[in-house]
JSON list of C-alpha atoms in Angstrom, two decimals:
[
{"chain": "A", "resi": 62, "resn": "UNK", "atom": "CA", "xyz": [0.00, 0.00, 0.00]},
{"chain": "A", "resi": 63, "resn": "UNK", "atom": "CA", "xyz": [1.04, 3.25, -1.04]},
{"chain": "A", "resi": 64, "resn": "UNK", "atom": "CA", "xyz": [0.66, 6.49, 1.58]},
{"chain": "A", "resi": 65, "resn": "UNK", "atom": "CA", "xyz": [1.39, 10.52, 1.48]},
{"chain": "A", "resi": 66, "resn": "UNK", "atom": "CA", "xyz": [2.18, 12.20, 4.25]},
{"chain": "A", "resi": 67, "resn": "UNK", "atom": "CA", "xyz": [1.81, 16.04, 3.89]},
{"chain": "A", "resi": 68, "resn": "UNK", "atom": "CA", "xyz": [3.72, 18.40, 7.17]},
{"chain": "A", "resi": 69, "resn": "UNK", "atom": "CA", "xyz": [3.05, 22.01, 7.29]},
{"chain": "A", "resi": 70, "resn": "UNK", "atom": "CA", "xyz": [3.84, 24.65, 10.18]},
{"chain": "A", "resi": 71, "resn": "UNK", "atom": "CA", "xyz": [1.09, 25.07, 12.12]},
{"chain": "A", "resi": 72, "resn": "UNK", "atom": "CA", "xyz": [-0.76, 28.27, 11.19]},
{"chain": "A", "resi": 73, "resn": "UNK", "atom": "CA", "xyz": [0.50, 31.12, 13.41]},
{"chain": "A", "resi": 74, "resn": "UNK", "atom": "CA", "xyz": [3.81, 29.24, 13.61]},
{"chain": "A", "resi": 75, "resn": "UNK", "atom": "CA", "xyz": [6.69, 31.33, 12.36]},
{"chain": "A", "resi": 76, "resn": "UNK", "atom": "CA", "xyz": [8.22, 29.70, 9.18]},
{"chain": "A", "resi": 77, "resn": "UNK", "atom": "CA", "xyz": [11.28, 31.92, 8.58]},
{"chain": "A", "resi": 78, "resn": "UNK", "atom": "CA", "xyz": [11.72, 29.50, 5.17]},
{"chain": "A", "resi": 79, "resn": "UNK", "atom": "CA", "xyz": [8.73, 30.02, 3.36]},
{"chain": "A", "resi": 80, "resn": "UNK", "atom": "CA", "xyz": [8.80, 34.17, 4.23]},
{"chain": "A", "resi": 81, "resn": "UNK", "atom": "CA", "xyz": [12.73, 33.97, 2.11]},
{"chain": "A", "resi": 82, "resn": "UNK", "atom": "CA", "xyz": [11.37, 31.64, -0.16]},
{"chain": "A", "resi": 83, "resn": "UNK", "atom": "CA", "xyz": [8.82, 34.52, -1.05]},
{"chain": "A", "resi": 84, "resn": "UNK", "atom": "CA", "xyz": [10.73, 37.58, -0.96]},
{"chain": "A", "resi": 85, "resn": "UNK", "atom": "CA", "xyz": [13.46, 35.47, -3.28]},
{"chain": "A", "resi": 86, "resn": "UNK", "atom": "CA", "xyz": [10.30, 34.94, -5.98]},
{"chain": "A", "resi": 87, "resn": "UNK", "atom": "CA", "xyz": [9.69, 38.84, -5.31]},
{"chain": "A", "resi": 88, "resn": "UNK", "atom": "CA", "xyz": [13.03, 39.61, -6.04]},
{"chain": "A", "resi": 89, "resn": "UNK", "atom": "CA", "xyz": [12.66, 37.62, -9.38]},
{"chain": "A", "resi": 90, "resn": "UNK", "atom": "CA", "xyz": [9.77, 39.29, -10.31]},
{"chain": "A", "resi": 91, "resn": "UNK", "atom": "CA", "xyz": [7.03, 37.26, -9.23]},
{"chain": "A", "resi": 92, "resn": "UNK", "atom": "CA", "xyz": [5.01, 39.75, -8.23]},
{"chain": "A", "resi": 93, "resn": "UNK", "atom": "CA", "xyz": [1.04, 39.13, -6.39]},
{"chain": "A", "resi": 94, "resn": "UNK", "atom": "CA", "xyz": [1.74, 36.01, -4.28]},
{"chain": "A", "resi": 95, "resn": "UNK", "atom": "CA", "xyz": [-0.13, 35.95, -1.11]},
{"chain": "A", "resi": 96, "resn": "UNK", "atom": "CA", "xyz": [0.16, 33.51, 1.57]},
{"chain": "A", "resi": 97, "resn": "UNK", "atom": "CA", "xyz": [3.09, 30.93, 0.88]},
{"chain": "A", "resi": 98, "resn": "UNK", "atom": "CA", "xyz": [3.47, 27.67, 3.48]},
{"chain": "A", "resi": 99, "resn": "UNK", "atom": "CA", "xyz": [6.44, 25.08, 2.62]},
{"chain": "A", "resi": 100, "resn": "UNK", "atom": "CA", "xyz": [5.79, 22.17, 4.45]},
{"chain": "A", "resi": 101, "resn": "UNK", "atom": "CA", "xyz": [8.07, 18.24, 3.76]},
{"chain": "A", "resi": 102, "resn": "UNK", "atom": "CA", "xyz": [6.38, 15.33, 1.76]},
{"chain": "A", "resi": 103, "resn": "UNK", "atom": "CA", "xyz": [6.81, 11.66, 2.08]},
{"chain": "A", "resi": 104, "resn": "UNK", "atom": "CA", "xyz": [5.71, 8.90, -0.04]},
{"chain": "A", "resi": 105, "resn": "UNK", "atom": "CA", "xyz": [6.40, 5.40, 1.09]},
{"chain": "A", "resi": 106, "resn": "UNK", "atom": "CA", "xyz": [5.35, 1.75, 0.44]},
{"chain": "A", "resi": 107, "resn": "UNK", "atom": "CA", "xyz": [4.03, -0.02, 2.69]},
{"chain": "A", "resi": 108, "resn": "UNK", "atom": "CA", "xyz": [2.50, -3.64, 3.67]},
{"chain": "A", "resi": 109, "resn": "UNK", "atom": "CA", "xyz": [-0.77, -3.54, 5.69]},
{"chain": "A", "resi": 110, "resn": "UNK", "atom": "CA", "xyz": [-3.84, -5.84, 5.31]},
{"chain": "A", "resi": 111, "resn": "UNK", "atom": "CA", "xyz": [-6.30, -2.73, 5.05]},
{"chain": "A", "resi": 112, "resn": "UNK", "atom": "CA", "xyz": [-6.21, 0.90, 4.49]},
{"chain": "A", "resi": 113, "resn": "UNK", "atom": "CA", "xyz": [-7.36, 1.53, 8.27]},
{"chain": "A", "resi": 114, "resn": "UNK", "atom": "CA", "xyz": [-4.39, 0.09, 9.63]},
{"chain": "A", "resi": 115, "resn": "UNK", "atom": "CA", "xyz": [-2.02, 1.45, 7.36]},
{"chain": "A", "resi": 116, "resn": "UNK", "atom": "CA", "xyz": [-3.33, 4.88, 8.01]},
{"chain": "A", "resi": 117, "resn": "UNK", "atom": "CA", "xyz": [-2.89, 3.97, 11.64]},
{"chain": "A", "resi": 118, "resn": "UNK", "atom": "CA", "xyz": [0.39, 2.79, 11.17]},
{"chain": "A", "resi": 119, "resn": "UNK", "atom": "CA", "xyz": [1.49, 6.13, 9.25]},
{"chain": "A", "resi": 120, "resn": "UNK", "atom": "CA", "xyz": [0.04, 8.63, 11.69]},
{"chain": "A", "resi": 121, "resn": "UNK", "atom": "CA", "xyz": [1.99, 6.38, 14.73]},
{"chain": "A", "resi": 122, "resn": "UNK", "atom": "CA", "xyz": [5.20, 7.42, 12.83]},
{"chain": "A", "resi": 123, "resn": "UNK", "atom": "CA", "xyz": [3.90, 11.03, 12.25]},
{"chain": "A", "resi": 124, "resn": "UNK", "atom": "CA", "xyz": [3.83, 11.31, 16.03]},
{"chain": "A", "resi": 125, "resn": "UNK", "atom": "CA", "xyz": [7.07, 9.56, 16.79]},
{"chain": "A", "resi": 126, "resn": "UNK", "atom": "CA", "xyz": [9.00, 10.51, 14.21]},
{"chain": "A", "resi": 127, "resn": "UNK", "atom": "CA", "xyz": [8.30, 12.22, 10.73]},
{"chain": "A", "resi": 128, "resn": "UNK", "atom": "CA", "xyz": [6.24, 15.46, 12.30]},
{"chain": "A", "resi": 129, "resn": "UNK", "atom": "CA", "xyz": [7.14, 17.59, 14.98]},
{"chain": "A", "resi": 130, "resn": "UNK", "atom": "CA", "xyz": [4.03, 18.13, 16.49]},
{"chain": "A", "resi": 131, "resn": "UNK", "atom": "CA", "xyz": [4.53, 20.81, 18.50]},
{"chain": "A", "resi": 132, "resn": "UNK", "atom": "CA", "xyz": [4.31, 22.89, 15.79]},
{"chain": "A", "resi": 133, "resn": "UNK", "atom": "CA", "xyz": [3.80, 20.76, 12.44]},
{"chain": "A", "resi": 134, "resn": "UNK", "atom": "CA", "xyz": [0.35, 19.52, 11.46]},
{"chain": "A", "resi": 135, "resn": "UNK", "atom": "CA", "xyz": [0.43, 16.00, 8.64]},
{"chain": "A", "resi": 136, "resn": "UNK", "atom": "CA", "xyz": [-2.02, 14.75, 6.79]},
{"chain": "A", "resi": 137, "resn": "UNK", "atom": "CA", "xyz": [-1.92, 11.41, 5.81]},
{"chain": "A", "resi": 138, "resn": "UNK", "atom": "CA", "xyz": [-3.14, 9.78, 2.40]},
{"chain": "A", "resi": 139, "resn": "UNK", "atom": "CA", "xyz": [-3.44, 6.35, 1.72]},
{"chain": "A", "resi": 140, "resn": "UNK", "atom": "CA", "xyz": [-3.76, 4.67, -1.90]},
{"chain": "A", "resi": 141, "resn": "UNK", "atom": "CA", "xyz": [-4.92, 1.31, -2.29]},
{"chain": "B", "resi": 242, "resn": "UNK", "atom": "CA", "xyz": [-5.86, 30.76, -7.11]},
{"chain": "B", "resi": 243, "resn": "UNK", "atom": "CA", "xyz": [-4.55, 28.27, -5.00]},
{"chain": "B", "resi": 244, "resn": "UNK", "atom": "CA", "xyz": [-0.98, 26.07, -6.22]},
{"chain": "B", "resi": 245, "resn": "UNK", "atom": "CA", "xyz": [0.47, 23.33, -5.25]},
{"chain": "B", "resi": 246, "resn": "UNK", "atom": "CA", "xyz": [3.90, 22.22, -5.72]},
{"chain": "B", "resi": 247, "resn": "UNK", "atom": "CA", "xyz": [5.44, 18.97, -4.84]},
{"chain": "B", "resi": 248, "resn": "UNK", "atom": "CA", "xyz": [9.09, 18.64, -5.11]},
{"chain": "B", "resi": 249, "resn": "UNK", "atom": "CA", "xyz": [10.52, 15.56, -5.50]},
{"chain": "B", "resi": 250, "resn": "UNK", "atom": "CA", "xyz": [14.39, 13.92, -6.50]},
{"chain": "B", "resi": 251, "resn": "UNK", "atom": "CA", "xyz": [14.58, 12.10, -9.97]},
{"chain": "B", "resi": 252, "resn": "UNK", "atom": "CA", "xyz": [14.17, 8.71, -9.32]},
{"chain": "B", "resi": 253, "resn": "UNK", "atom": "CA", "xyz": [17.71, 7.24, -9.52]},
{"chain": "B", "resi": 254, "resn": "UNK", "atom": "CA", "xyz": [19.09, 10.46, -7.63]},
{"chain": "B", "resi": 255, "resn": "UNK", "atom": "CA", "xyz": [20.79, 9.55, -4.20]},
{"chain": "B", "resi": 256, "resn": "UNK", "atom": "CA", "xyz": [18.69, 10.42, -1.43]},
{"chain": "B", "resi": 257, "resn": "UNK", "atom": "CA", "xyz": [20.16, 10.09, 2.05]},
{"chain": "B", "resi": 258, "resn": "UNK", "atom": "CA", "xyz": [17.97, 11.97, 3.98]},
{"chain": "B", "resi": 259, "resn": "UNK", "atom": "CA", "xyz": [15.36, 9.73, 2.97]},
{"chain": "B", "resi": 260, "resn": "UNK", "atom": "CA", "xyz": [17.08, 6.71, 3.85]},
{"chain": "B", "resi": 261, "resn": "UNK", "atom": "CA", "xyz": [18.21, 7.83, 7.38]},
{"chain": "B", "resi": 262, "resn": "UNK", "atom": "CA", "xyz": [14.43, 8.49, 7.80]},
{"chain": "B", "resi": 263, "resn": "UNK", "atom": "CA", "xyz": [13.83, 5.02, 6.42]},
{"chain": "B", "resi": 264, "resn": "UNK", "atom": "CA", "xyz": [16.18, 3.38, 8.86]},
{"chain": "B", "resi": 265, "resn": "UNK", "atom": "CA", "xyz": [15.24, 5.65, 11.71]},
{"chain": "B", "resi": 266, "resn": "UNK", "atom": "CA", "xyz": [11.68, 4.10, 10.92]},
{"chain": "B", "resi": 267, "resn": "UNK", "atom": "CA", "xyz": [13.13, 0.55, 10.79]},
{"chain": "B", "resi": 268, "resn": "UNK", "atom": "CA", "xyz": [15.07, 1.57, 14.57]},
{"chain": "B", "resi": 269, "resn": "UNK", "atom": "CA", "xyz": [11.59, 2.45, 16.00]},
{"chain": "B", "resi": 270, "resn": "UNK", "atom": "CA", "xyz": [10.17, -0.96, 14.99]},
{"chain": "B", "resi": 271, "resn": "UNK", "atom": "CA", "xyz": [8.10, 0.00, 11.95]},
{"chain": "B", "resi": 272, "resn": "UNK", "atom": "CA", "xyz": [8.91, -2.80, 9.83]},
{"chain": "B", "resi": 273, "resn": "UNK", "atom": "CA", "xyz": [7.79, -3.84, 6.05]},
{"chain": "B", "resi": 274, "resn": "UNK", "atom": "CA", "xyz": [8.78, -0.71, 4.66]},
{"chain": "B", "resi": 275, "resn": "UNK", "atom": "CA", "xyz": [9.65, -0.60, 0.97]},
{"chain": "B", "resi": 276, "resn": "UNK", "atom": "CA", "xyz": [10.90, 2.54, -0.88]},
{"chain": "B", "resi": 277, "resn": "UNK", "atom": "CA", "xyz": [10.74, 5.64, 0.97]},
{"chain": "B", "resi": 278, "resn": "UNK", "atom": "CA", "xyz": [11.01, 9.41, -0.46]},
{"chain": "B", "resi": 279, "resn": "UNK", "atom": "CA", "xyz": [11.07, 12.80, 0.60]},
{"chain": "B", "resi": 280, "resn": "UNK", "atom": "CA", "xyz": [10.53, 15.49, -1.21]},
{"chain": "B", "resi": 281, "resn": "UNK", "atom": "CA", "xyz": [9.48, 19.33, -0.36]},
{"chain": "B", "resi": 282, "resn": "UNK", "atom": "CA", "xyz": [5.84, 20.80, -0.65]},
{"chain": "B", "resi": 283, "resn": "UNK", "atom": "CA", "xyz": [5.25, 24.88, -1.27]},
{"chain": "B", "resi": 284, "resn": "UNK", "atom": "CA", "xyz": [1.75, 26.27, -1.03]},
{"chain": "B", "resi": 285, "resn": "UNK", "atom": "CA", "xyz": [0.85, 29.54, -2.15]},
{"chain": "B", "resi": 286, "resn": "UNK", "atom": "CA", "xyz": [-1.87, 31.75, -3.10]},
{"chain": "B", "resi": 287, "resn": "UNK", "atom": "CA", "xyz": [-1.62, 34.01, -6.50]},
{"chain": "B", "resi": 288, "resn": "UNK", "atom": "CA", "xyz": [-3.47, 36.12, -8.10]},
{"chain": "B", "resi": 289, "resn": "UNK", "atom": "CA", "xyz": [-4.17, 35.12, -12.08]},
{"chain": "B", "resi": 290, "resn": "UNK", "atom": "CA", "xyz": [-6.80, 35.28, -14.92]},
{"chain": "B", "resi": 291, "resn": "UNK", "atom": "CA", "xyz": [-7.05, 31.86, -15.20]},
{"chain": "B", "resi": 292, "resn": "UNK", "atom": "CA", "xyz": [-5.66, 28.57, -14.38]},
{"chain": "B", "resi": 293, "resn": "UNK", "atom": "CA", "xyz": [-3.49, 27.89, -17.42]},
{"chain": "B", "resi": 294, "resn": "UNK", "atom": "CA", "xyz": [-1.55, 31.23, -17.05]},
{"chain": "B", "resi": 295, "resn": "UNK", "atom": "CA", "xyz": [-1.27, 30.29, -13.30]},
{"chain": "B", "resi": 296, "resn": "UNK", "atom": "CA", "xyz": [0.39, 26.91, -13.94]},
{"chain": "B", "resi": 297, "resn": "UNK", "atom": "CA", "xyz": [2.47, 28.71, -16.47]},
{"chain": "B", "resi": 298, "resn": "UNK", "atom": "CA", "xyz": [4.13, 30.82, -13.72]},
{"chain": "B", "resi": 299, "resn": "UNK", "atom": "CA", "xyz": [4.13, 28.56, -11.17]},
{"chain": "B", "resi": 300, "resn": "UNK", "atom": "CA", "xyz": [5.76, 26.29, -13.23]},
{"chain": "B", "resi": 301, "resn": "UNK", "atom": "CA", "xyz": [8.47, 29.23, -14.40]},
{"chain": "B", "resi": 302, "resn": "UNK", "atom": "CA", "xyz": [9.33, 29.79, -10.92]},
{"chain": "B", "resi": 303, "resn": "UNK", "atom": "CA", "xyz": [9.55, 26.15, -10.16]},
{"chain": "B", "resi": 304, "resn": "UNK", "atom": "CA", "xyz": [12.22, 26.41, -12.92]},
{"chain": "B", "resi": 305, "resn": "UNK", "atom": "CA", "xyz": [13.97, 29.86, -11.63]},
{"chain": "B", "resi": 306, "resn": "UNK", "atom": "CA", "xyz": [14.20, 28.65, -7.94]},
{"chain": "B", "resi": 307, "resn": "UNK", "atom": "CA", "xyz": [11.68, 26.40, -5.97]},
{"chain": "B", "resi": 308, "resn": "UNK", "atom": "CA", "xyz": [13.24, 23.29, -7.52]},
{"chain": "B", "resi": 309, "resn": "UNK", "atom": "CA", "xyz": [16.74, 22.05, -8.46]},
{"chain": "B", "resi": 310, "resn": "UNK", "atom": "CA", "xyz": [16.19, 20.36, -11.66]},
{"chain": "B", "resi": 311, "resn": "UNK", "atom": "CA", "xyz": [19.12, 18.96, -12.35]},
{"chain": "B", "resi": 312, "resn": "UNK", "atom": "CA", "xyz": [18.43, 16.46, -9.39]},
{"chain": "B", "resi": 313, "resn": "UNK", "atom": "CA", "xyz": [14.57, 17.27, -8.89]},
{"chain": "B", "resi": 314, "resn": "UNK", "atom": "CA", "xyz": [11.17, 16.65, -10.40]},
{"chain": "B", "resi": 315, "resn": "UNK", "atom": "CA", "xyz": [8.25, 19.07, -9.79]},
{"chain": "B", "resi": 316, "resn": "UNK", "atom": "CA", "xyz": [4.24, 18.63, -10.34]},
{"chain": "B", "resi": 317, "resn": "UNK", "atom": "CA", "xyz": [1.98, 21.65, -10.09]},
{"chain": "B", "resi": 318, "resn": "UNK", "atom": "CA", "xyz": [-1.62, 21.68, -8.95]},
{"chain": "B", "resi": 319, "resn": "UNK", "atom": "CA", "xyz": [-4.15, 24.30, -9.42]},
{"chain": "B", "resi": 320, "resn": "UNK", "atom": "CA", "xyz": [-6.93, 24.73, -7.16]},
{"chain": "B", "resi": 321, "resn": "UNK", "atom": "CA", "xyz": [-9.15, 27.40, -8.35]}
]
């Protein structure tokens, strides 16, 4: 089984990397960008018997190791 | 209009972030894990006409700076 896992700052969280990231694409000339998050991806394979327990599976290694949830959010998508 | 990016190396690139995550994974017990990658994830809100001339300059600054594509792929997404 195939999952996504999809971390972003929390909202209200200062994220010092996305703020350069946008004043470097202002500096280019990008010019009417609003809000701009960067946030980490991760696509794995997995073996689980059902989707329920592989989602259960990746959200147990959100919390232990792939988010920091103090201030990181992750959303997790499975594919069958 | 809402983009997103996902950022992630060729396939065939070295990637040894990803496997330390993999193995930190494997430490903490979570076992039957097959390929593992990491890759980055920018959100942002522009303003555009339309959604082809948005995915046109996402794309270009994908190109000029949000991805390194000598080593990385990118895929845009427009929400509208």
């Amino acid at each position: 089984m195939r999952a996504k896992v999809h971390i972003y700052p929390k909202p209200g969280v200062l994220d010092p990397q996305a703020k350069a990231v946008g004043n470097a694409l202002a500096g280019l000339g990008f010019d009417g960008i609003g809000e701009l998050r960067q946030g980490k991806l991760f696509e794995l394979e997995l073996e689980a018997s059902d989707a329920a327990s592989a989602r259960a599976r990746v959200e147990d290694m959100c919390e232990r190791l792939l988010a920091n949830t103090v201030i990181e959010n992750y959303r997790v998508e499975i594919e069958e």
